[in-house]
mmCIF file of C-alpha atoms in Angstrom:
data_model
loop_
_atom_site.group_PDB
_atom_site.id
_atom_site.type_symbol
_atom_site.label_atom_id
_atom_site.label_comp_id
_atom_site.label_asym_id
_atom_site.label_seq_id
_atom_site.Cartn_x
_atom_site.Cartn_y
_atom_site.Cartn_z
ATOM 1 C CA MET B 1 0.000 0.000 0.000
ATOM 2 C CA SER B 2 3.002 2.331 0.173
ATOM 3 C CA LYS B 3 3.090 2.238 -3.639
ATOM 4 C CA PRO B 4 0.817 4.681 -5.498
ATOM 5 C CA PRO B 5 -2.274 2.936 -6.848
ATOM 6 C CA ALA B 6 -3.261 3.101 -10.494
ATOM 7 C CA PHE B 7 -5.693 5.963 -11.048
ATOM 8 C CA SER B 8 -7.671 7.686 -13.780
ATOM 9 C CA TRP B 9 -8.713 11.323 -13.998
ATOM 10 C CA LEU B 10 -12.421 11.881 -14.478
ATOM 11 C CA ASP B 11 -11.872 15.644 -14.622
ATOM 12 C CA SER B 12 -8.313 16.869 -15.145
ATOM 13 C CA THR B 13 -9.030 20.515 -15.951
ATOM 14 C CA SER B 14 -11.111 21.980 -13.099
ATOM 15 C CA ALA B 15 -9.793 23.807 -10.054
ATOM 16 C CA VAL B 16 -10.882 20.816 -7.954
ATOM 17 C CA ARG B 17 -10.310 17.672 -9.989
ATOM 18 C CA SER B 18 -11.921 14.243 -9.704
ATOM 19 C CA LEU B 19 -10.494 10.764 -10.172
ATOM 20 C CA THR B 20 -10.851 7.115 -9.270
ATOM 21 C CA TYR B 21 -8.079 4.890 -7.960
ATOM 22 C CA GLU B 22 -7.644 1.180 -7.355
ATOM 23 C CA SER B 23 -8.152 -0.156 -3.841
ATOM 24 C CA VAL B 24 -8.135 -3.582 -2.218
ATOM 25 C CA ASN B 25 -10.454 -6.405 -3.230
ATOM 26 C CA TYR B 26 -13.950 -6.584 -1.792
ATOM 27 C CA GLN B 27 -15.656 -9.988 -1.754
ATOM 28 C CA GLY B 28 -12.830 -11.216 -3.955
ATOM 29 C CA LYS B 29 -13.267 -8.551 -6.649
ATOM 30 C CA PRO B 30 -11.127 -5.479 -7.462
ATOM 31 C CA THR B 31 -12.502 -2.105 -6.415
ATOM 32 C CA ARG B 32 -12.069 1.551 -7.296
ATOM 33 C CA VAL B 33 -12.529 4.599 -5.078
ATOM 34 C CA PHE B 34 -13.741 8.040 -6.136
ATOM 35 C CA ALA B 35 -11.828 11.096 -4.891
ATOM 36 C CA TYR B 36 -11.376 14.849 -5.318
ATOM 37 C CA TYR B 37 -7.940 16.467 -5.524
ATOM 38 C CA SER B 38 -6.646 20.030 -5.668
ATOM 39 C CA ASN B 39 -3.749 22.259 -4.637
ATOM 40 C CA PRO B 40 -3.188 26.037 -4.453
ATOM 41 C CA ASP B 41 -1.918 26.292 -8.034
ATOM 42 C CA LEU B 42 -4.867 24.401 -9.469
ATOM 43 C CA LEU B 43 -7.258 26.483 -7.404
ATOM 44 C CA MET B 44 -5.739 29.718 -8.700
ATOM 45 C CA GLY B 45 -5.239 28.497 -12.266
ATOM 46 C CA LYS B 46 -1.464 28.932 -12.090
ATOM 47 C CA LYS B 47 1.510 26.849 -13.140
ATOM 48 C CA THR B 48 4.492 27.049 -10.804
ATOM 49 C CA ASN B 49 7.221 24.743 -9.627
ATOM 50 C CA ARG B 50 6.143 25.039 -6.007
ATOM 51 C CA LYS B 51 5.613 22.043 -3.780
ATOM 52 C CA PHE B 52 2.927 22.071 -1.141
ATOM 53 C CA PRO B 53 2.300 20.184 2.093
ATOM 54 C CA GLY B 54 -0.383 17.549 1.637
ATOM 55 C CA VAL B 55 -3.461 16.541 3.594
ATOM 56 C CA VAL B 56 -5.713 13.481 3.381
ATOM 57 C CA LEU B 57 -9.337 14.201 4.336
ATOM 58 C CA VAL B 58 -11.501 11.370 5.680
ATOM 59 C CA HIS B 59 -15.268 11.773 5.934
ATOM 60 C CA GLY B 60 -17.534 10.212 8.520
ATOM 61 C CA GLY B 61 -20.761 8.251 8.515
ATOM 62 C CA GLY B 62 -23.261 9.483 5.943
ATOM 63 C CA GLY B 63 -20.517 11.549 4.346
ATOM 64 C CA ALA B 64 -18.828 11.499 0.971
ATOM 65 C CA ALA B 65 -15.802 12.889 -0.820
ATOM 66 C CA PHE B 66 -16.508 16.542 -0.055
ATOM 67 C CA LYS B 67 -15.386 18.829 -2.875
ATOM 68 C CA GLU B 68 -15.685 21.917 -0.664
ATOM 69 C CA TRP B 69 -13.424 20.353 1.962
ATOM 70 C CA VAL B 70 -10.669 19.887 -0.623
ATOM 71 C CA GLU B 71 -11.246 23.436 -1.862
ATOM 72 C CA LYS B 72 -10.912 24.775 1.700
ATOM 73 C CA TRP B 73 -7.539 23.121 2.268
ATOM 74 C CA ALA B 74 -6.228 24.094 -1.175
ATOM 75 C CA ALA B 75 -7.102 27.695 -0.295
ATOM 76 C CA ASP B 76 -5.125 27.270 2.921
ATOM 77 C CA GLY B 77 -1.998 26.240 0.987
ATOM 78 C CA TYR B 78 -2.273 22.451 0.885
ATOM 79 C CA ALA B 79 -2.504 19.767 -1.754
ATOM 80 C CA ALA B 80 -5.599 17.895 -0.591
ATOM 81 C CA ILE B 81 -7.357 14.641 -1.413
ATOM 82 C CA ALA B 82 -10.746 13.466 -0.142
ATOM 83 C CA MET B 83 -12.066 10.031 -1.038
ATOM 84 C CA ASP B 84 -15.521 8.430 -0.845
ATOM 85 C CA LEU B 85 -15.521 5.468 1.528
ATOM 86 C CA GLY B 86 -19.018 4.260 0.702
ATOM 87 C CA GLY B 87 -18.366 3.067 -2.842
ATOM 88 C CA LYS B 88 -20.017 6.070 -4.494
ATOM 89 C CA GLY B 89 -19.071 8.656 -7.087
ATOM 90 C CA ALA B 90 -19.692 12.378 -7.454
ATOM 91 C CA ASP B 91 -23.367 11.781 -8.248
ATOM 92 C CA GLY B 92 -23.960 9.727 -5.100
ATOM 93 C CA GLN B 93 -24.482 6.548 -7.117
ATOM 94 C CA PHE B 94 -22.529 3.345 -6.535
ATOM 95 C CA LEU B 95 -19.553 2.777 -8.782
ATOM 96 C CA PRO B 96 -19.647 -0.398 -10.929
ATOM 97 C CA ASP B 97 -16.656 -1.740 -8.983
ATOM 98 C CA ALA B 98 -17.580 -0.247 -5.604
ATOM 99 C CA GLY B 99 -16.292 -1.379 -2.261
ATOM 100 C CA PRO B 100 -18.549 -1.763 0.791
ATOM 101 C CA ASP B 101 -21.156 0.831 1.706
ATOM 102 C CA GLN B 102 -21.130 2.580 5.097
ATOM 103 C CA THR B 103 -23.969 0.544 6.624
ATOM 104 C CA HIS B 104 -23.870 -0.591 10.247
ATOM 105 C CA GLU B 105 -24.302 -4.155 9.033
ATOM 106 C CA LEU B 106 -21.098 -3.920 7.004
ATOM 107 C CA LYS B 107 -19.320 -2.138 9.868
ATOM 108 C CA PHE B 108 -20.321 -4.565 12.610
ATOM 109 C CA THR B 109 -22.362 -7.717 11.945
ATOM 110 C CA SER B 110 -20.501 -8.605 8.727
ATOM 111 C CA ILE B 111 -17.674 -9.832 10.953
ATOM 112 C CA GLU B 112 -19.856 -12.841 11.763
ATOM 113 C CA LYS B 113 -19.395 -14.062 8.169
ATOM 114 C CA GLY B 114 -15.737 -14.704 8.931
ATOM 115 C CA GLU B 115 -13.933 -12.605 6.309
ATOM 116 C CA LEU B 116 -12.210 -9.705 8.061
ATOM 117 C CA GLN B 117 -11.250 -8.245 4.674
ATOM 118 C CA ASN B 118 -14.928 -7.669 3.879
ATOM 119 C CA VAL B 119 -15.625 -5.604 7.009
ATOM 120 C CA TRP B 120 -16.025 -1.927 6.061
ATOM 121 C CA SER B 121 -13.240 -0.782 8.402
ATOM 122 C CA TYR B 122 -10.638 -2.964 6.660
ATOM 123 C CA HIS B 123 -11.514 -1.592 3.242
ATOM 124 C CA ALA B 124 -11.783 2.004 4.480
ATOM 125 C CA VAL B 125 -8.391 1.944 6.208
ATOM 126 C CA ALA B 126 -6.785 0.508 3.067
ATOM 127 C CA SER B 127 -8.410 3.164 0.859
ATOM 128 C CA VAL B 128 -7.159 5.974 3.122
ATOM 129 C CA ILE B 129 -3.590 4.653 3.065
ATOM 130 C CA LEU B 130 -3.719 4.237 -0.714
ATOM 131 C CA ALA B 131 -5.039 7.805 -1.061
ATOM 132 C CA HIS B 132 -1.970 8.925 0.880
ATOM 133 C CA SER B 133 0.303 6.962 -1.461
ATOM 134 C CA LEU B 134 -1.436 8.574 -4.428
ATOM 135 C CA LEU B 135 -1.080 12.044 -2.891
ATOM 136 C CA LEU B 136 2.625 11.511 -2.196
ATOM 137 C CA ASN B 137 3.153 10.652 -5.866
ATOM 138 C CA GLN B 138 1.772 13.964 -7.116
ATOM 139 C CA PRO B 139 4.600 16.221 -8.365
ATOM 140 C CA GLN B 140 3.197 19.266 -6.540
ATOM 141 C CA VAL B 141 3.351 17.561 -3.126
ATOM 142 C CA ASP B 142 6.216 17.813 -0.649
ATOM 143 C CA PHE B 143 6.430 14.154 0.376
ATOM 144 C CA THR B 144 8.112 15.089 3.674
ATOM 145 C CA LYS B 145 5.085 17.134 4.778
ATOM 146 C CA THR B 146 1.783 15.267 4.772
ATOM 147 C CA ALA B 147 -0.999 15.231 7.338
ATOM 148 C CA LEU B 148 -4.263 13.420 7.990
ATOM 149 C CA THR B 149 -7.594 14.480 9.448
ATOM 150 C CA GLY B 150 -10.963 12.751 9.654
ATOM 151 C CA ILE B 151 -14.380 13.447 11.142
ATOM 152 C CA SER B 152 -16.479 11.068 13.290
ATOM 153 C CA TRP B 153 -16.052 7.644 11.638
ATOM 154 C CA GLY B 154 -13.311 9.429 9.716
ATOM 155 C CA GLY B 155 -11.757 10.345 13.072
ATOM 156 C CA TYR B 156 -11.992 6.684 14.020
ATOM 157 C CA LEU B 157 -10.167 5.783 10.799
ATOM 158 C CA THR B 158 -7.604 8.532 11.420
ATOM 159 C CA CYS B 159 -6.718 6.945 14.767
ATOM 160 C CA ILE B 160 -6.154 3.562 13.108
ATOM 161 C CA VAL B 161 -4.294 4.860 10.048
ATOM 162 C CA ALA B 162 -2.011 7.015 12.213
ATOM 163 C CA GLY B 163 -0.881 3.800 13.893
ATOM 164 C CA LEU B 164 -0.238 2.035 10.579
ATOM 165 C CA ASP B 165 1.086 4.669 8.151
ATOM 166 C CA ASN B 166 4.133 6.366 9.644
ATOM 167 C CA ARG B 167 4.670 8.537 6.543
ATOM 168 C CA PHE B 168 2.255 11.108 7.976
ATOM 169 C CA LYS B 169 3.860 13.813 10.106
ATOM 170 C CA ALA B 170 0.643 14.968 11.794
ATOM 171 C CA ALA B 171 -2.866 13.637 12.336
ATOM 172 C CA VAL B 172 -6.066 15.148 13.753
ATOM 173 C CA PRO B 173 -8.939 12.803 14.585
ATOM 174 C CA VAL B 174 -12.104 14.856 15.107
ATOM 175 C CA TYR B 175 -14.711 13.282 17.440
ATOM 176 C CA GLY B 176 -13.555 9.726 16.707
ATOM 177 C CA CYS B 177 -11.772 7.712 19.370
ATOM 178 C CA GLY B 178 -11.216 4.180 20.616
ATOM 179 C CA TYR B 179 -13.007 1.861 23.030
ATOM 180 C CA TYR B 180 -16.083 1.541 20.832
ATOM 181 C CA ASP B 181 -17.597 -0.923 23.274
ATOM 182 C CA GLU B 182 -17.957 1.978 25.755
ATOM 183 C CA SER B 183 -19.745 4.314 23.324
ATOM 184 C CA ASP B 184 -23.327 5.297 24.197
ATOM 185 C CA VAL B 185 -24.228 4.573 20.564
ATOM 186 C CA PHE B 186 -21.768 2.116 19.038
ATOM 187 C CA GLY B 187 -21.592 0.014 22.189
ATOM 188 C CA LYS B 188 -25.166 -1.051 21.405
ATOM 189 C CA ASP B 189 -24.124 -2.292 17.951
ATOM 190 C CA LEU B 190 -21.270 -4.297 19.423
ATOM 191 C CA ALA B 191 -23.565 -5.720 22.102
ATOM 192 C CA LYS B 192 -25.627 -7.359 19.346
ATOM 193 C CA LEU B 193 -22.643 -9.509 18.384
ATOM 194 C CA SER B 194 -21.775 -12.742 20.108
ATOM 195 C CA SER B 195 -19.134 -12.460 22.814
ATOM 196 C CA GLN B 196 -16.581 -14.097 20.520
ATOM 197 C CA GLU B 197 -17.305 -11.817 17.558
ATOM 198 C CA LYS B 198 -17.345 -8.707 19.747
ATOM 199 C CA THR B 199 -13.907 -9.637 21.086
ATOM 200 C CA LYS B 200 -12.677 -10.185 17.524
ATOM 201 C CA TRP B 201 -14.045 -6.807 16.377
ATOM 202 C CA MET B 202 -12.359 -5.008 19.258
ATOM 203 C CA LYS B 203 -9.094 -6.851 18.572
ATOM 204 C CA TYR B 204 -8.882 -5.949 14.892
ATOM 205 C CA PHE B 205 -10.973 -2.819 14.382
ATOM 206 C CA ASP B 206 -10.876 -0.711 17.535
ATOM 207 C CA PRO B 207 -8.493 2.306 17.445
ATOM 208 C CA SER B 208 -7.214 1.499 20.945
ATOM 209 C CA VAL B 209 -5.217 -1.347 19.389
ATOM 210 C CA TYR B 210 -3.348 0.955 16.995
ATOM 211 C CA LEU B 211 -2.912 4.275 18.803
ATOM 212 C CA PRO B 212 0.011 3.118 21.003
ATOM 213 C CA PHE B 213 2.025 2.660 17.778
ATOM 214 C CA THR B 214 1.410 6.081 16.245
ATOM 215 C CA ARG B 215 4.368 8.135 15.069
ATOM 216 C CA PRO B 216 2.713 11.310 13.717
ATOM 217 C CA ALA B 217 2.103 14.235 16.042
ATOM 218 C CA LEU B 218 -1.533 14.095 17.177
ATOM 219 C CA LEU B 219 -4.220 16.627 18.004
ATOM 220 C CA PHE B 220 -7.465 15.207 19.391
ATOM 221 C CA VAL B 221 -10.522 17.392 18.763
ATOM 222 C CA ASN B 222 -13.951 16.697 20.236
ATOM 223 C CA GLY B 223 -16.810 18.202 22.199
ATOM 224 C CA ASN B 224 -17.529 17.390 25.828
ATOM 225 C CA LYS B 225 -21.135 16.392 25.020
ATOM 226 C CA ASP B 226 -20.679 14.385 21.860
ATOM 227 C CA ARG B 227 -23.408 11.821 21.283
ATOM 228 C CA PHE B 228 -21.180 9.150 19.769
ATOM 229 C CA TYR B 229 -17.810 9.536 21.498
ATOM 230 C CA ASN B 230 -18.162 9.643 25.265
ATOM 231 C CA ILE B 231 -15.967 11.617 27.608
ATOM 232 C CA SER B 232 -14.678 8.513 29.450
ATOM 233 C CA PRO B 233 -13.462 6.416 26.479
ATOM 234 C CA TYR B 234 -12.149 9.632 24.951
ATOM 235 C CA SER B 235 -9.969 10.211 28.009
ATOM 236 C CA LYS B 236 -8.674 6.627 27.772
ATOM 237 C CA THR B 237 -7.967 7.068 24.072
ATOM 238 C CA TYR B 238 -5.964 10.233 24.656
ATOM 239 C CA ALA B 239 -3.816 8.404 27.201
ATOM 240 C CA LEU B 240 -2.568 5.834 24.666
ATOM 241 C CA PRO B 241 0.001 7.739 22.525
ATOM 242 C CA LYS B 242 3.244 9.095 23.938
ATOM 243 C CA GLU B 243 2.926 12.307 25.935
ATOM 244 C CA THR B 244 5.409 14.198 23.769
ATOM 245 C CA GLN B 245 3.484 13.696 20.521
ATOM 246 C CA LYS B 246 -0.075 14.721 21.421
ATOM 247 C CA ASN B 247 -2.336 17.609 22.325
ATOM 248 C CA ILE B 248 -6.066 17.904 22.931
ATOM 249 C CA CYS B 249 -8.790 20.407 22.127
ATOM 250 C CA LEU B 250 -12.049 19.582 23.878
ATOM 251 C CA LYS B 251 -14.476 22.262 22.720
ATOM 252 C CA PRO B 252 -17.383 22.973 25.098
ATOM 253 C CA ASP B 253 -20.728 22.050 23.498
ATOM 254 C CA MET B 254 -19.166 21.395 20.092
ATOM 255 C CA ARG B 255 -21.847 20.162 17.679
ATOM 256 C CA HIS B 256 -21.435 16.937 15.692
ATOM 257 C CA SER B 257 -21.390 17.308 11.894
ATOM 258 C CA HIS B 258 -18.974 17.390 9.004
ATOM 259 C CA THR B 259 -19.028 21.174 8.745
ATOM 260 C CA HIS B 260 -18.553 21.609 12.493
ATOM 261 C CA GLY B 261 -15.800 18.995 12.311
ATOM 262 C CA TRP B 262 -13.702 20.749 9.690
ATOM 263 C CA GLU B 263 -14.116 24.339 10.869
ATOM 264 C CA PRO B 264 -11.840 24.445 14.004
ATOM 265 C CA VAL B 265 -8.896 26.726 13.235
ATOM 266 C CA GLU B 266 -6.784 24.658 15.618
ATOM 267 C CA ILE B 267 -6.415 21.953 12.954
ATOM 268 C CA ARG B 268 -4.677 24.275 10.494
ATOM 269 C CA TYR B 269 -2.530 25.916 13.188
ATOM 270 C CA PHE B 270 -1.500 22.467 14.398
ATOM 271 C CA PHE B 271 -0.519 21.295 10.917
ATOM 272 C CA GLU B 272 1.447 24.506 10.358
ATOM 273 C CA SER B 273 3.308 24.016 13.630
ATOM 274 C CA VAL B 274 4.345 20.470 12.688
ATOM 275 C CA LEU B 275 4.840 20.704 8.930
ATOM 276 C CA ASN B 276 6.103 24.266 8.508
ATOM 277 C CA ASP B 277 7.728 24.958 11.880
ATOM 278 C CA GLY B 278 4.954 27.371 12.824
ATOM 279 C CA VAL B 279 4.109 28.658 16.299
ATOM 280 C CA PRO B 280 2.894 25.678 18.338
ATOM 281 C CA LEU B 281 -0.476 25.361 19.988
ATOM 282 C CA PRO B 282 -0.576 25.957 23.735
ATOM 283 C CA LYS B 283 -0.496 22.832 25.855
ATOM 284 C CA VAL B 284 -2.145 22.171 29.211
ATOM 285 C CA GLU B 285 -0.945 19.501 31.611
ATOM 286 C CA THR B 286 -2.988 16.997 33.610
ATOM 287 C CA VAL B 287 -5.535 18.351 36.088
ATOM 288 C CA LYS B 288 -4.529 18.148 39.745
ATOM 289 C CA LYS B 289 -7.198 18.373 42.422
ATOM 290 C CA SER B 290 -7.040 19.417 46.069
ATOM 291 C CA ASP B 291 -10.452 19.545 47.756
ATOM 292 C CA SER B 292 -12.405 22.119 45.730
ATOM 293 C CA THR B 293 -9.353 23.653 44.041
ATOM 294 C CA VAL B 294 -7.971 22.436 40.728
ATOM 295 C CA HIS B 295 -4.717 23.497 39.165
ATOM 296 C CA THR B 296 -2.300 22.604 36.408
ATOM 297 C CA ALA B 297 0.614 23.920 34.371
ATOM 298 C CA PHE B 298 0.483 25.185 30.816
ATOM 299 C CA ASP B 299 2.895 26.200 28.093
ATOM 300 C CA ALA B 300 2.099 28.860 25.498
ATOM 301 C CA VAL B 301 4.163 30.969 23.117
ATOM 302 C CA VAL B 302 1.245 33.338 22.507
ATOM 303 C CA GLY B 303 -0.392 34.978 25.530
ATOM 304 C CA LEU B 304 -3.724 33.696 26.802
ATOM 305 C CA ARG B 305 -6.946 35.628 26.278
ATOM 306 C CA ALA B 306 -9.216 33.397 28.382
ATOM 307 C CA ALA B 307 -9.154 30.354 30.659
ATOM 308 C CA ARG B 308 -11.985 28.391 32.243
ATOM 309 C CA PHE B 309 -12.486 25.121 34.054
ATOM 310 C CA TYR B 310 -15.435 23.003 32.898
ATOM 311 C CA TYR B 311 -16.797 20.366 35.235
ATOM 312 C CA SER B 312 -19.725 18.008 35.717
ATOM 313 C CA SER B 313 -21.091 16.047 38.658
ATOM 314 C CA ASP B 314 -23.644 14.283 36.448
ATOM 315 C CA ILE B 315 -22.795 10.582 36.388
ATOM 316 C CA THR B 316 -26.219 9.246 35.375
ATOM 317 C CA SER B 317 -27.001 10.983 32.072
ATOM 318 C CA ALA B 318 -25.868 9.837 28.655
ATOM 319 C CA ASN B 319 -22.896 11.842 27.409
ATOM 320 C CA GLU B 320 -25.053 14.017 25.140
ATOM 321 C CA GLN B 321 -27.383 15.029 27.996
ATOM 322 C CA ARG B 322 -24.750 15.432 30.716
ATOM 323 C CA VAL B 323 -25.015 18.747 32.573
ATOM 324 C CA TRP B 324 -21.830 20.836 32.710
ATOM 325 C CA ALA B 325 -20.895 24.066 34.459
ATOM 326 C CA SER B 326 -17.787 26.225 34.292
ATOM 327 C CA VAL B 327 -15.817 28.710 36.361
ATOM 328 C CA GLU B 328 -13.182 31.203 35.354
ATOM 329 C CA ALA B 329 -9.613 30.019 35.860
ATOM 330 C CA LYS B 330 -6.878 32.250 37.211
ATOM 331 C CA VAL B 331 -3.870 32.523 34.911
ATOM 332 C CA ASP B 332 -0.395 33.040 36.318
ATOM 333 C CA PRO B 333 1.667 33.819 33.173
ATOM 334 C CA ALA B 334 4.945 34.092 35.056
ATOM 335 C CA ARG B 335 4.694 30.639 36.625
ATOM 336 C CA LYS B 336 2.554 29.274 33.789
ATOM 337 C CA LYS B 337 -0.070 27.973 36.181
ATOM 338 C CA LEU B 338 -3.856 27.693 35.968
ATOM 339 C CA THR B 339 -6.020 27.578 39.095
ATOM 340 C CA ALA B 340 -9.769 27.414 39.657
ATOM 341 C CA LYS B 341 -12.131 27.042 42.590
ATOM 342 C CA VAL B 342 -14.888 24.518 41.851
ATOM 343 C CA PRO B 343 -18.199 24.907 43.770
ATOM 344 C CA ASP B 344 -18.700 21.127 43.892
ATOM 345 C CA PRO B 345 -15.554 19.438 45.248
ATOM 346 C CA ASN B 346 -16.943 16.015 44.287
ATOM 347 C CA PHE B 347 -17.240 16.680 40.554
ATOM 348 C CA ALA B 348 -16.781 13.610 38.366
ATOM 349 C CA TYR B 349 -15.433 15.088 35.124
ATOM 350 C CA GLY B 350 -13.424 18.189 34.378
ATOM 351 C CA PHE B 351 -10.992 19.951 32.060
ATOM 352 C CA PHE B 352 -9.249 23.308 31.684
ATOM 353 C CA TYR B 353 -9.956 25.155 28.430
ATOM 354 C CA ILE B 354 -7.717 28.012 27.336
ATOM 355 C CA THR B 355 -7.730 30.390 24.361
ATOM 356 C CA ASP B 356 -4.776 32.460 23.188
ATOM 357 C CA HIS B 357 -4.804 35.769 21.332
ATOM 358 C CA ARG B 358 -4.950 34.005 17.960
ATOM 359 C CA GLU B 359 -8.300 32.540 19.079
ATOM 360 C CA VAL B 360 -6.621 29.136 19.198
ATOM 361 C CA SER B 361 -7.948 26.911 21.959
ATOM 362 C CA VAL B 362 -6.745 23.747 23.649
ATOM 363 C CA SER B 363 -7.732 21.875 26.767
ATOM 364 C CA SER B 364 -6.157 19.781 29.458
ATOM 365 C CA PRO B 365 -6.488 16.014 29.442
ATOM 366 C CA ILE B 366 -9.880 15.073 30.843
ATOM 367 C CA PHE B 367 -10.172 14.488 34.561
ATOM 368 C CA VAL B 368 -12.351 11.420 35.236
ATOM 369 C CA LYS B 369 -12.964 10.730 38.910
ATOM 370 C CA GLY B 370 -11.561 7.401 40.001
ATOM 371 C CA LYS B 371 -9.789 6.750 36.685
ATOM 372 C CA LEU B 372 -7.116 9.415 36.399
#
């Protein structure tokens, strides 16, 4: 899969071009994947000898190869590719040689048929890696500077691919995380499997298996009330990669959609910091608690504009309905310390959230009572 797949242009003249490329076999038959590609020169109608950093864009459930997503990243200075992982083309119709669709049956219960290669996750991971190989082979791409980001199920795939494809220098999973058996939503799908098949699915297709092996720098982006990716498994997921290679941005009340998933400016600032030696994102250390006071250390090149501590004592609601509150955090820029007084000393979940003067935000790792 490190070799570029054979591909054919469907449109080789537009600012955002379309193509299909060969992927792995599905049910014993060859497949092709539809994708969009562009870069700053194509977008502007220019011909230069410049090389650009590259980004692979991975959609989530119900998504497609989003042309506007590619256009956005090309406008930001990147060569970008976005593929369809449901076997469909630009018109939303299945390709003649399509791979698996994005149905829950093909994601979960198909494992009971015994062929791991026919489970959607296997095919999707392969198609993402092959898209990266195709991107790296484009003459306008700087092969030393490529990144990966995905949304929801695409974030799930990003976690897995980051552990398999060490050619990426940076990766940002949005929403998606590991420990699917602990999800308020996906845990129900796994519970429908037999104990043996559930164990097999978790062994081969859960991101928690792959994240300890990641080499790219990682930024985890999520909301604290996401319906699909709970705060507790998210905290466990974040703990898996090495401390030196990761950061986290837990956005309060972040909504779950493709457009909300690709709009955080932190993603672009993070890629710039890794690929182009840009100013790094701030970083907040683990929360420490003493009675009703919480504190931690932070590091930031750019001064902070705001800091708050978000907390919840609600241990009975589903993640999406959990009630949160927040208090202002005191910033000590000289000592690089954050401190906050929490009204409920017995809170169960909490995190610091800081914003610098670029309007770039990050958070601390998530405090989970009794687990951290």
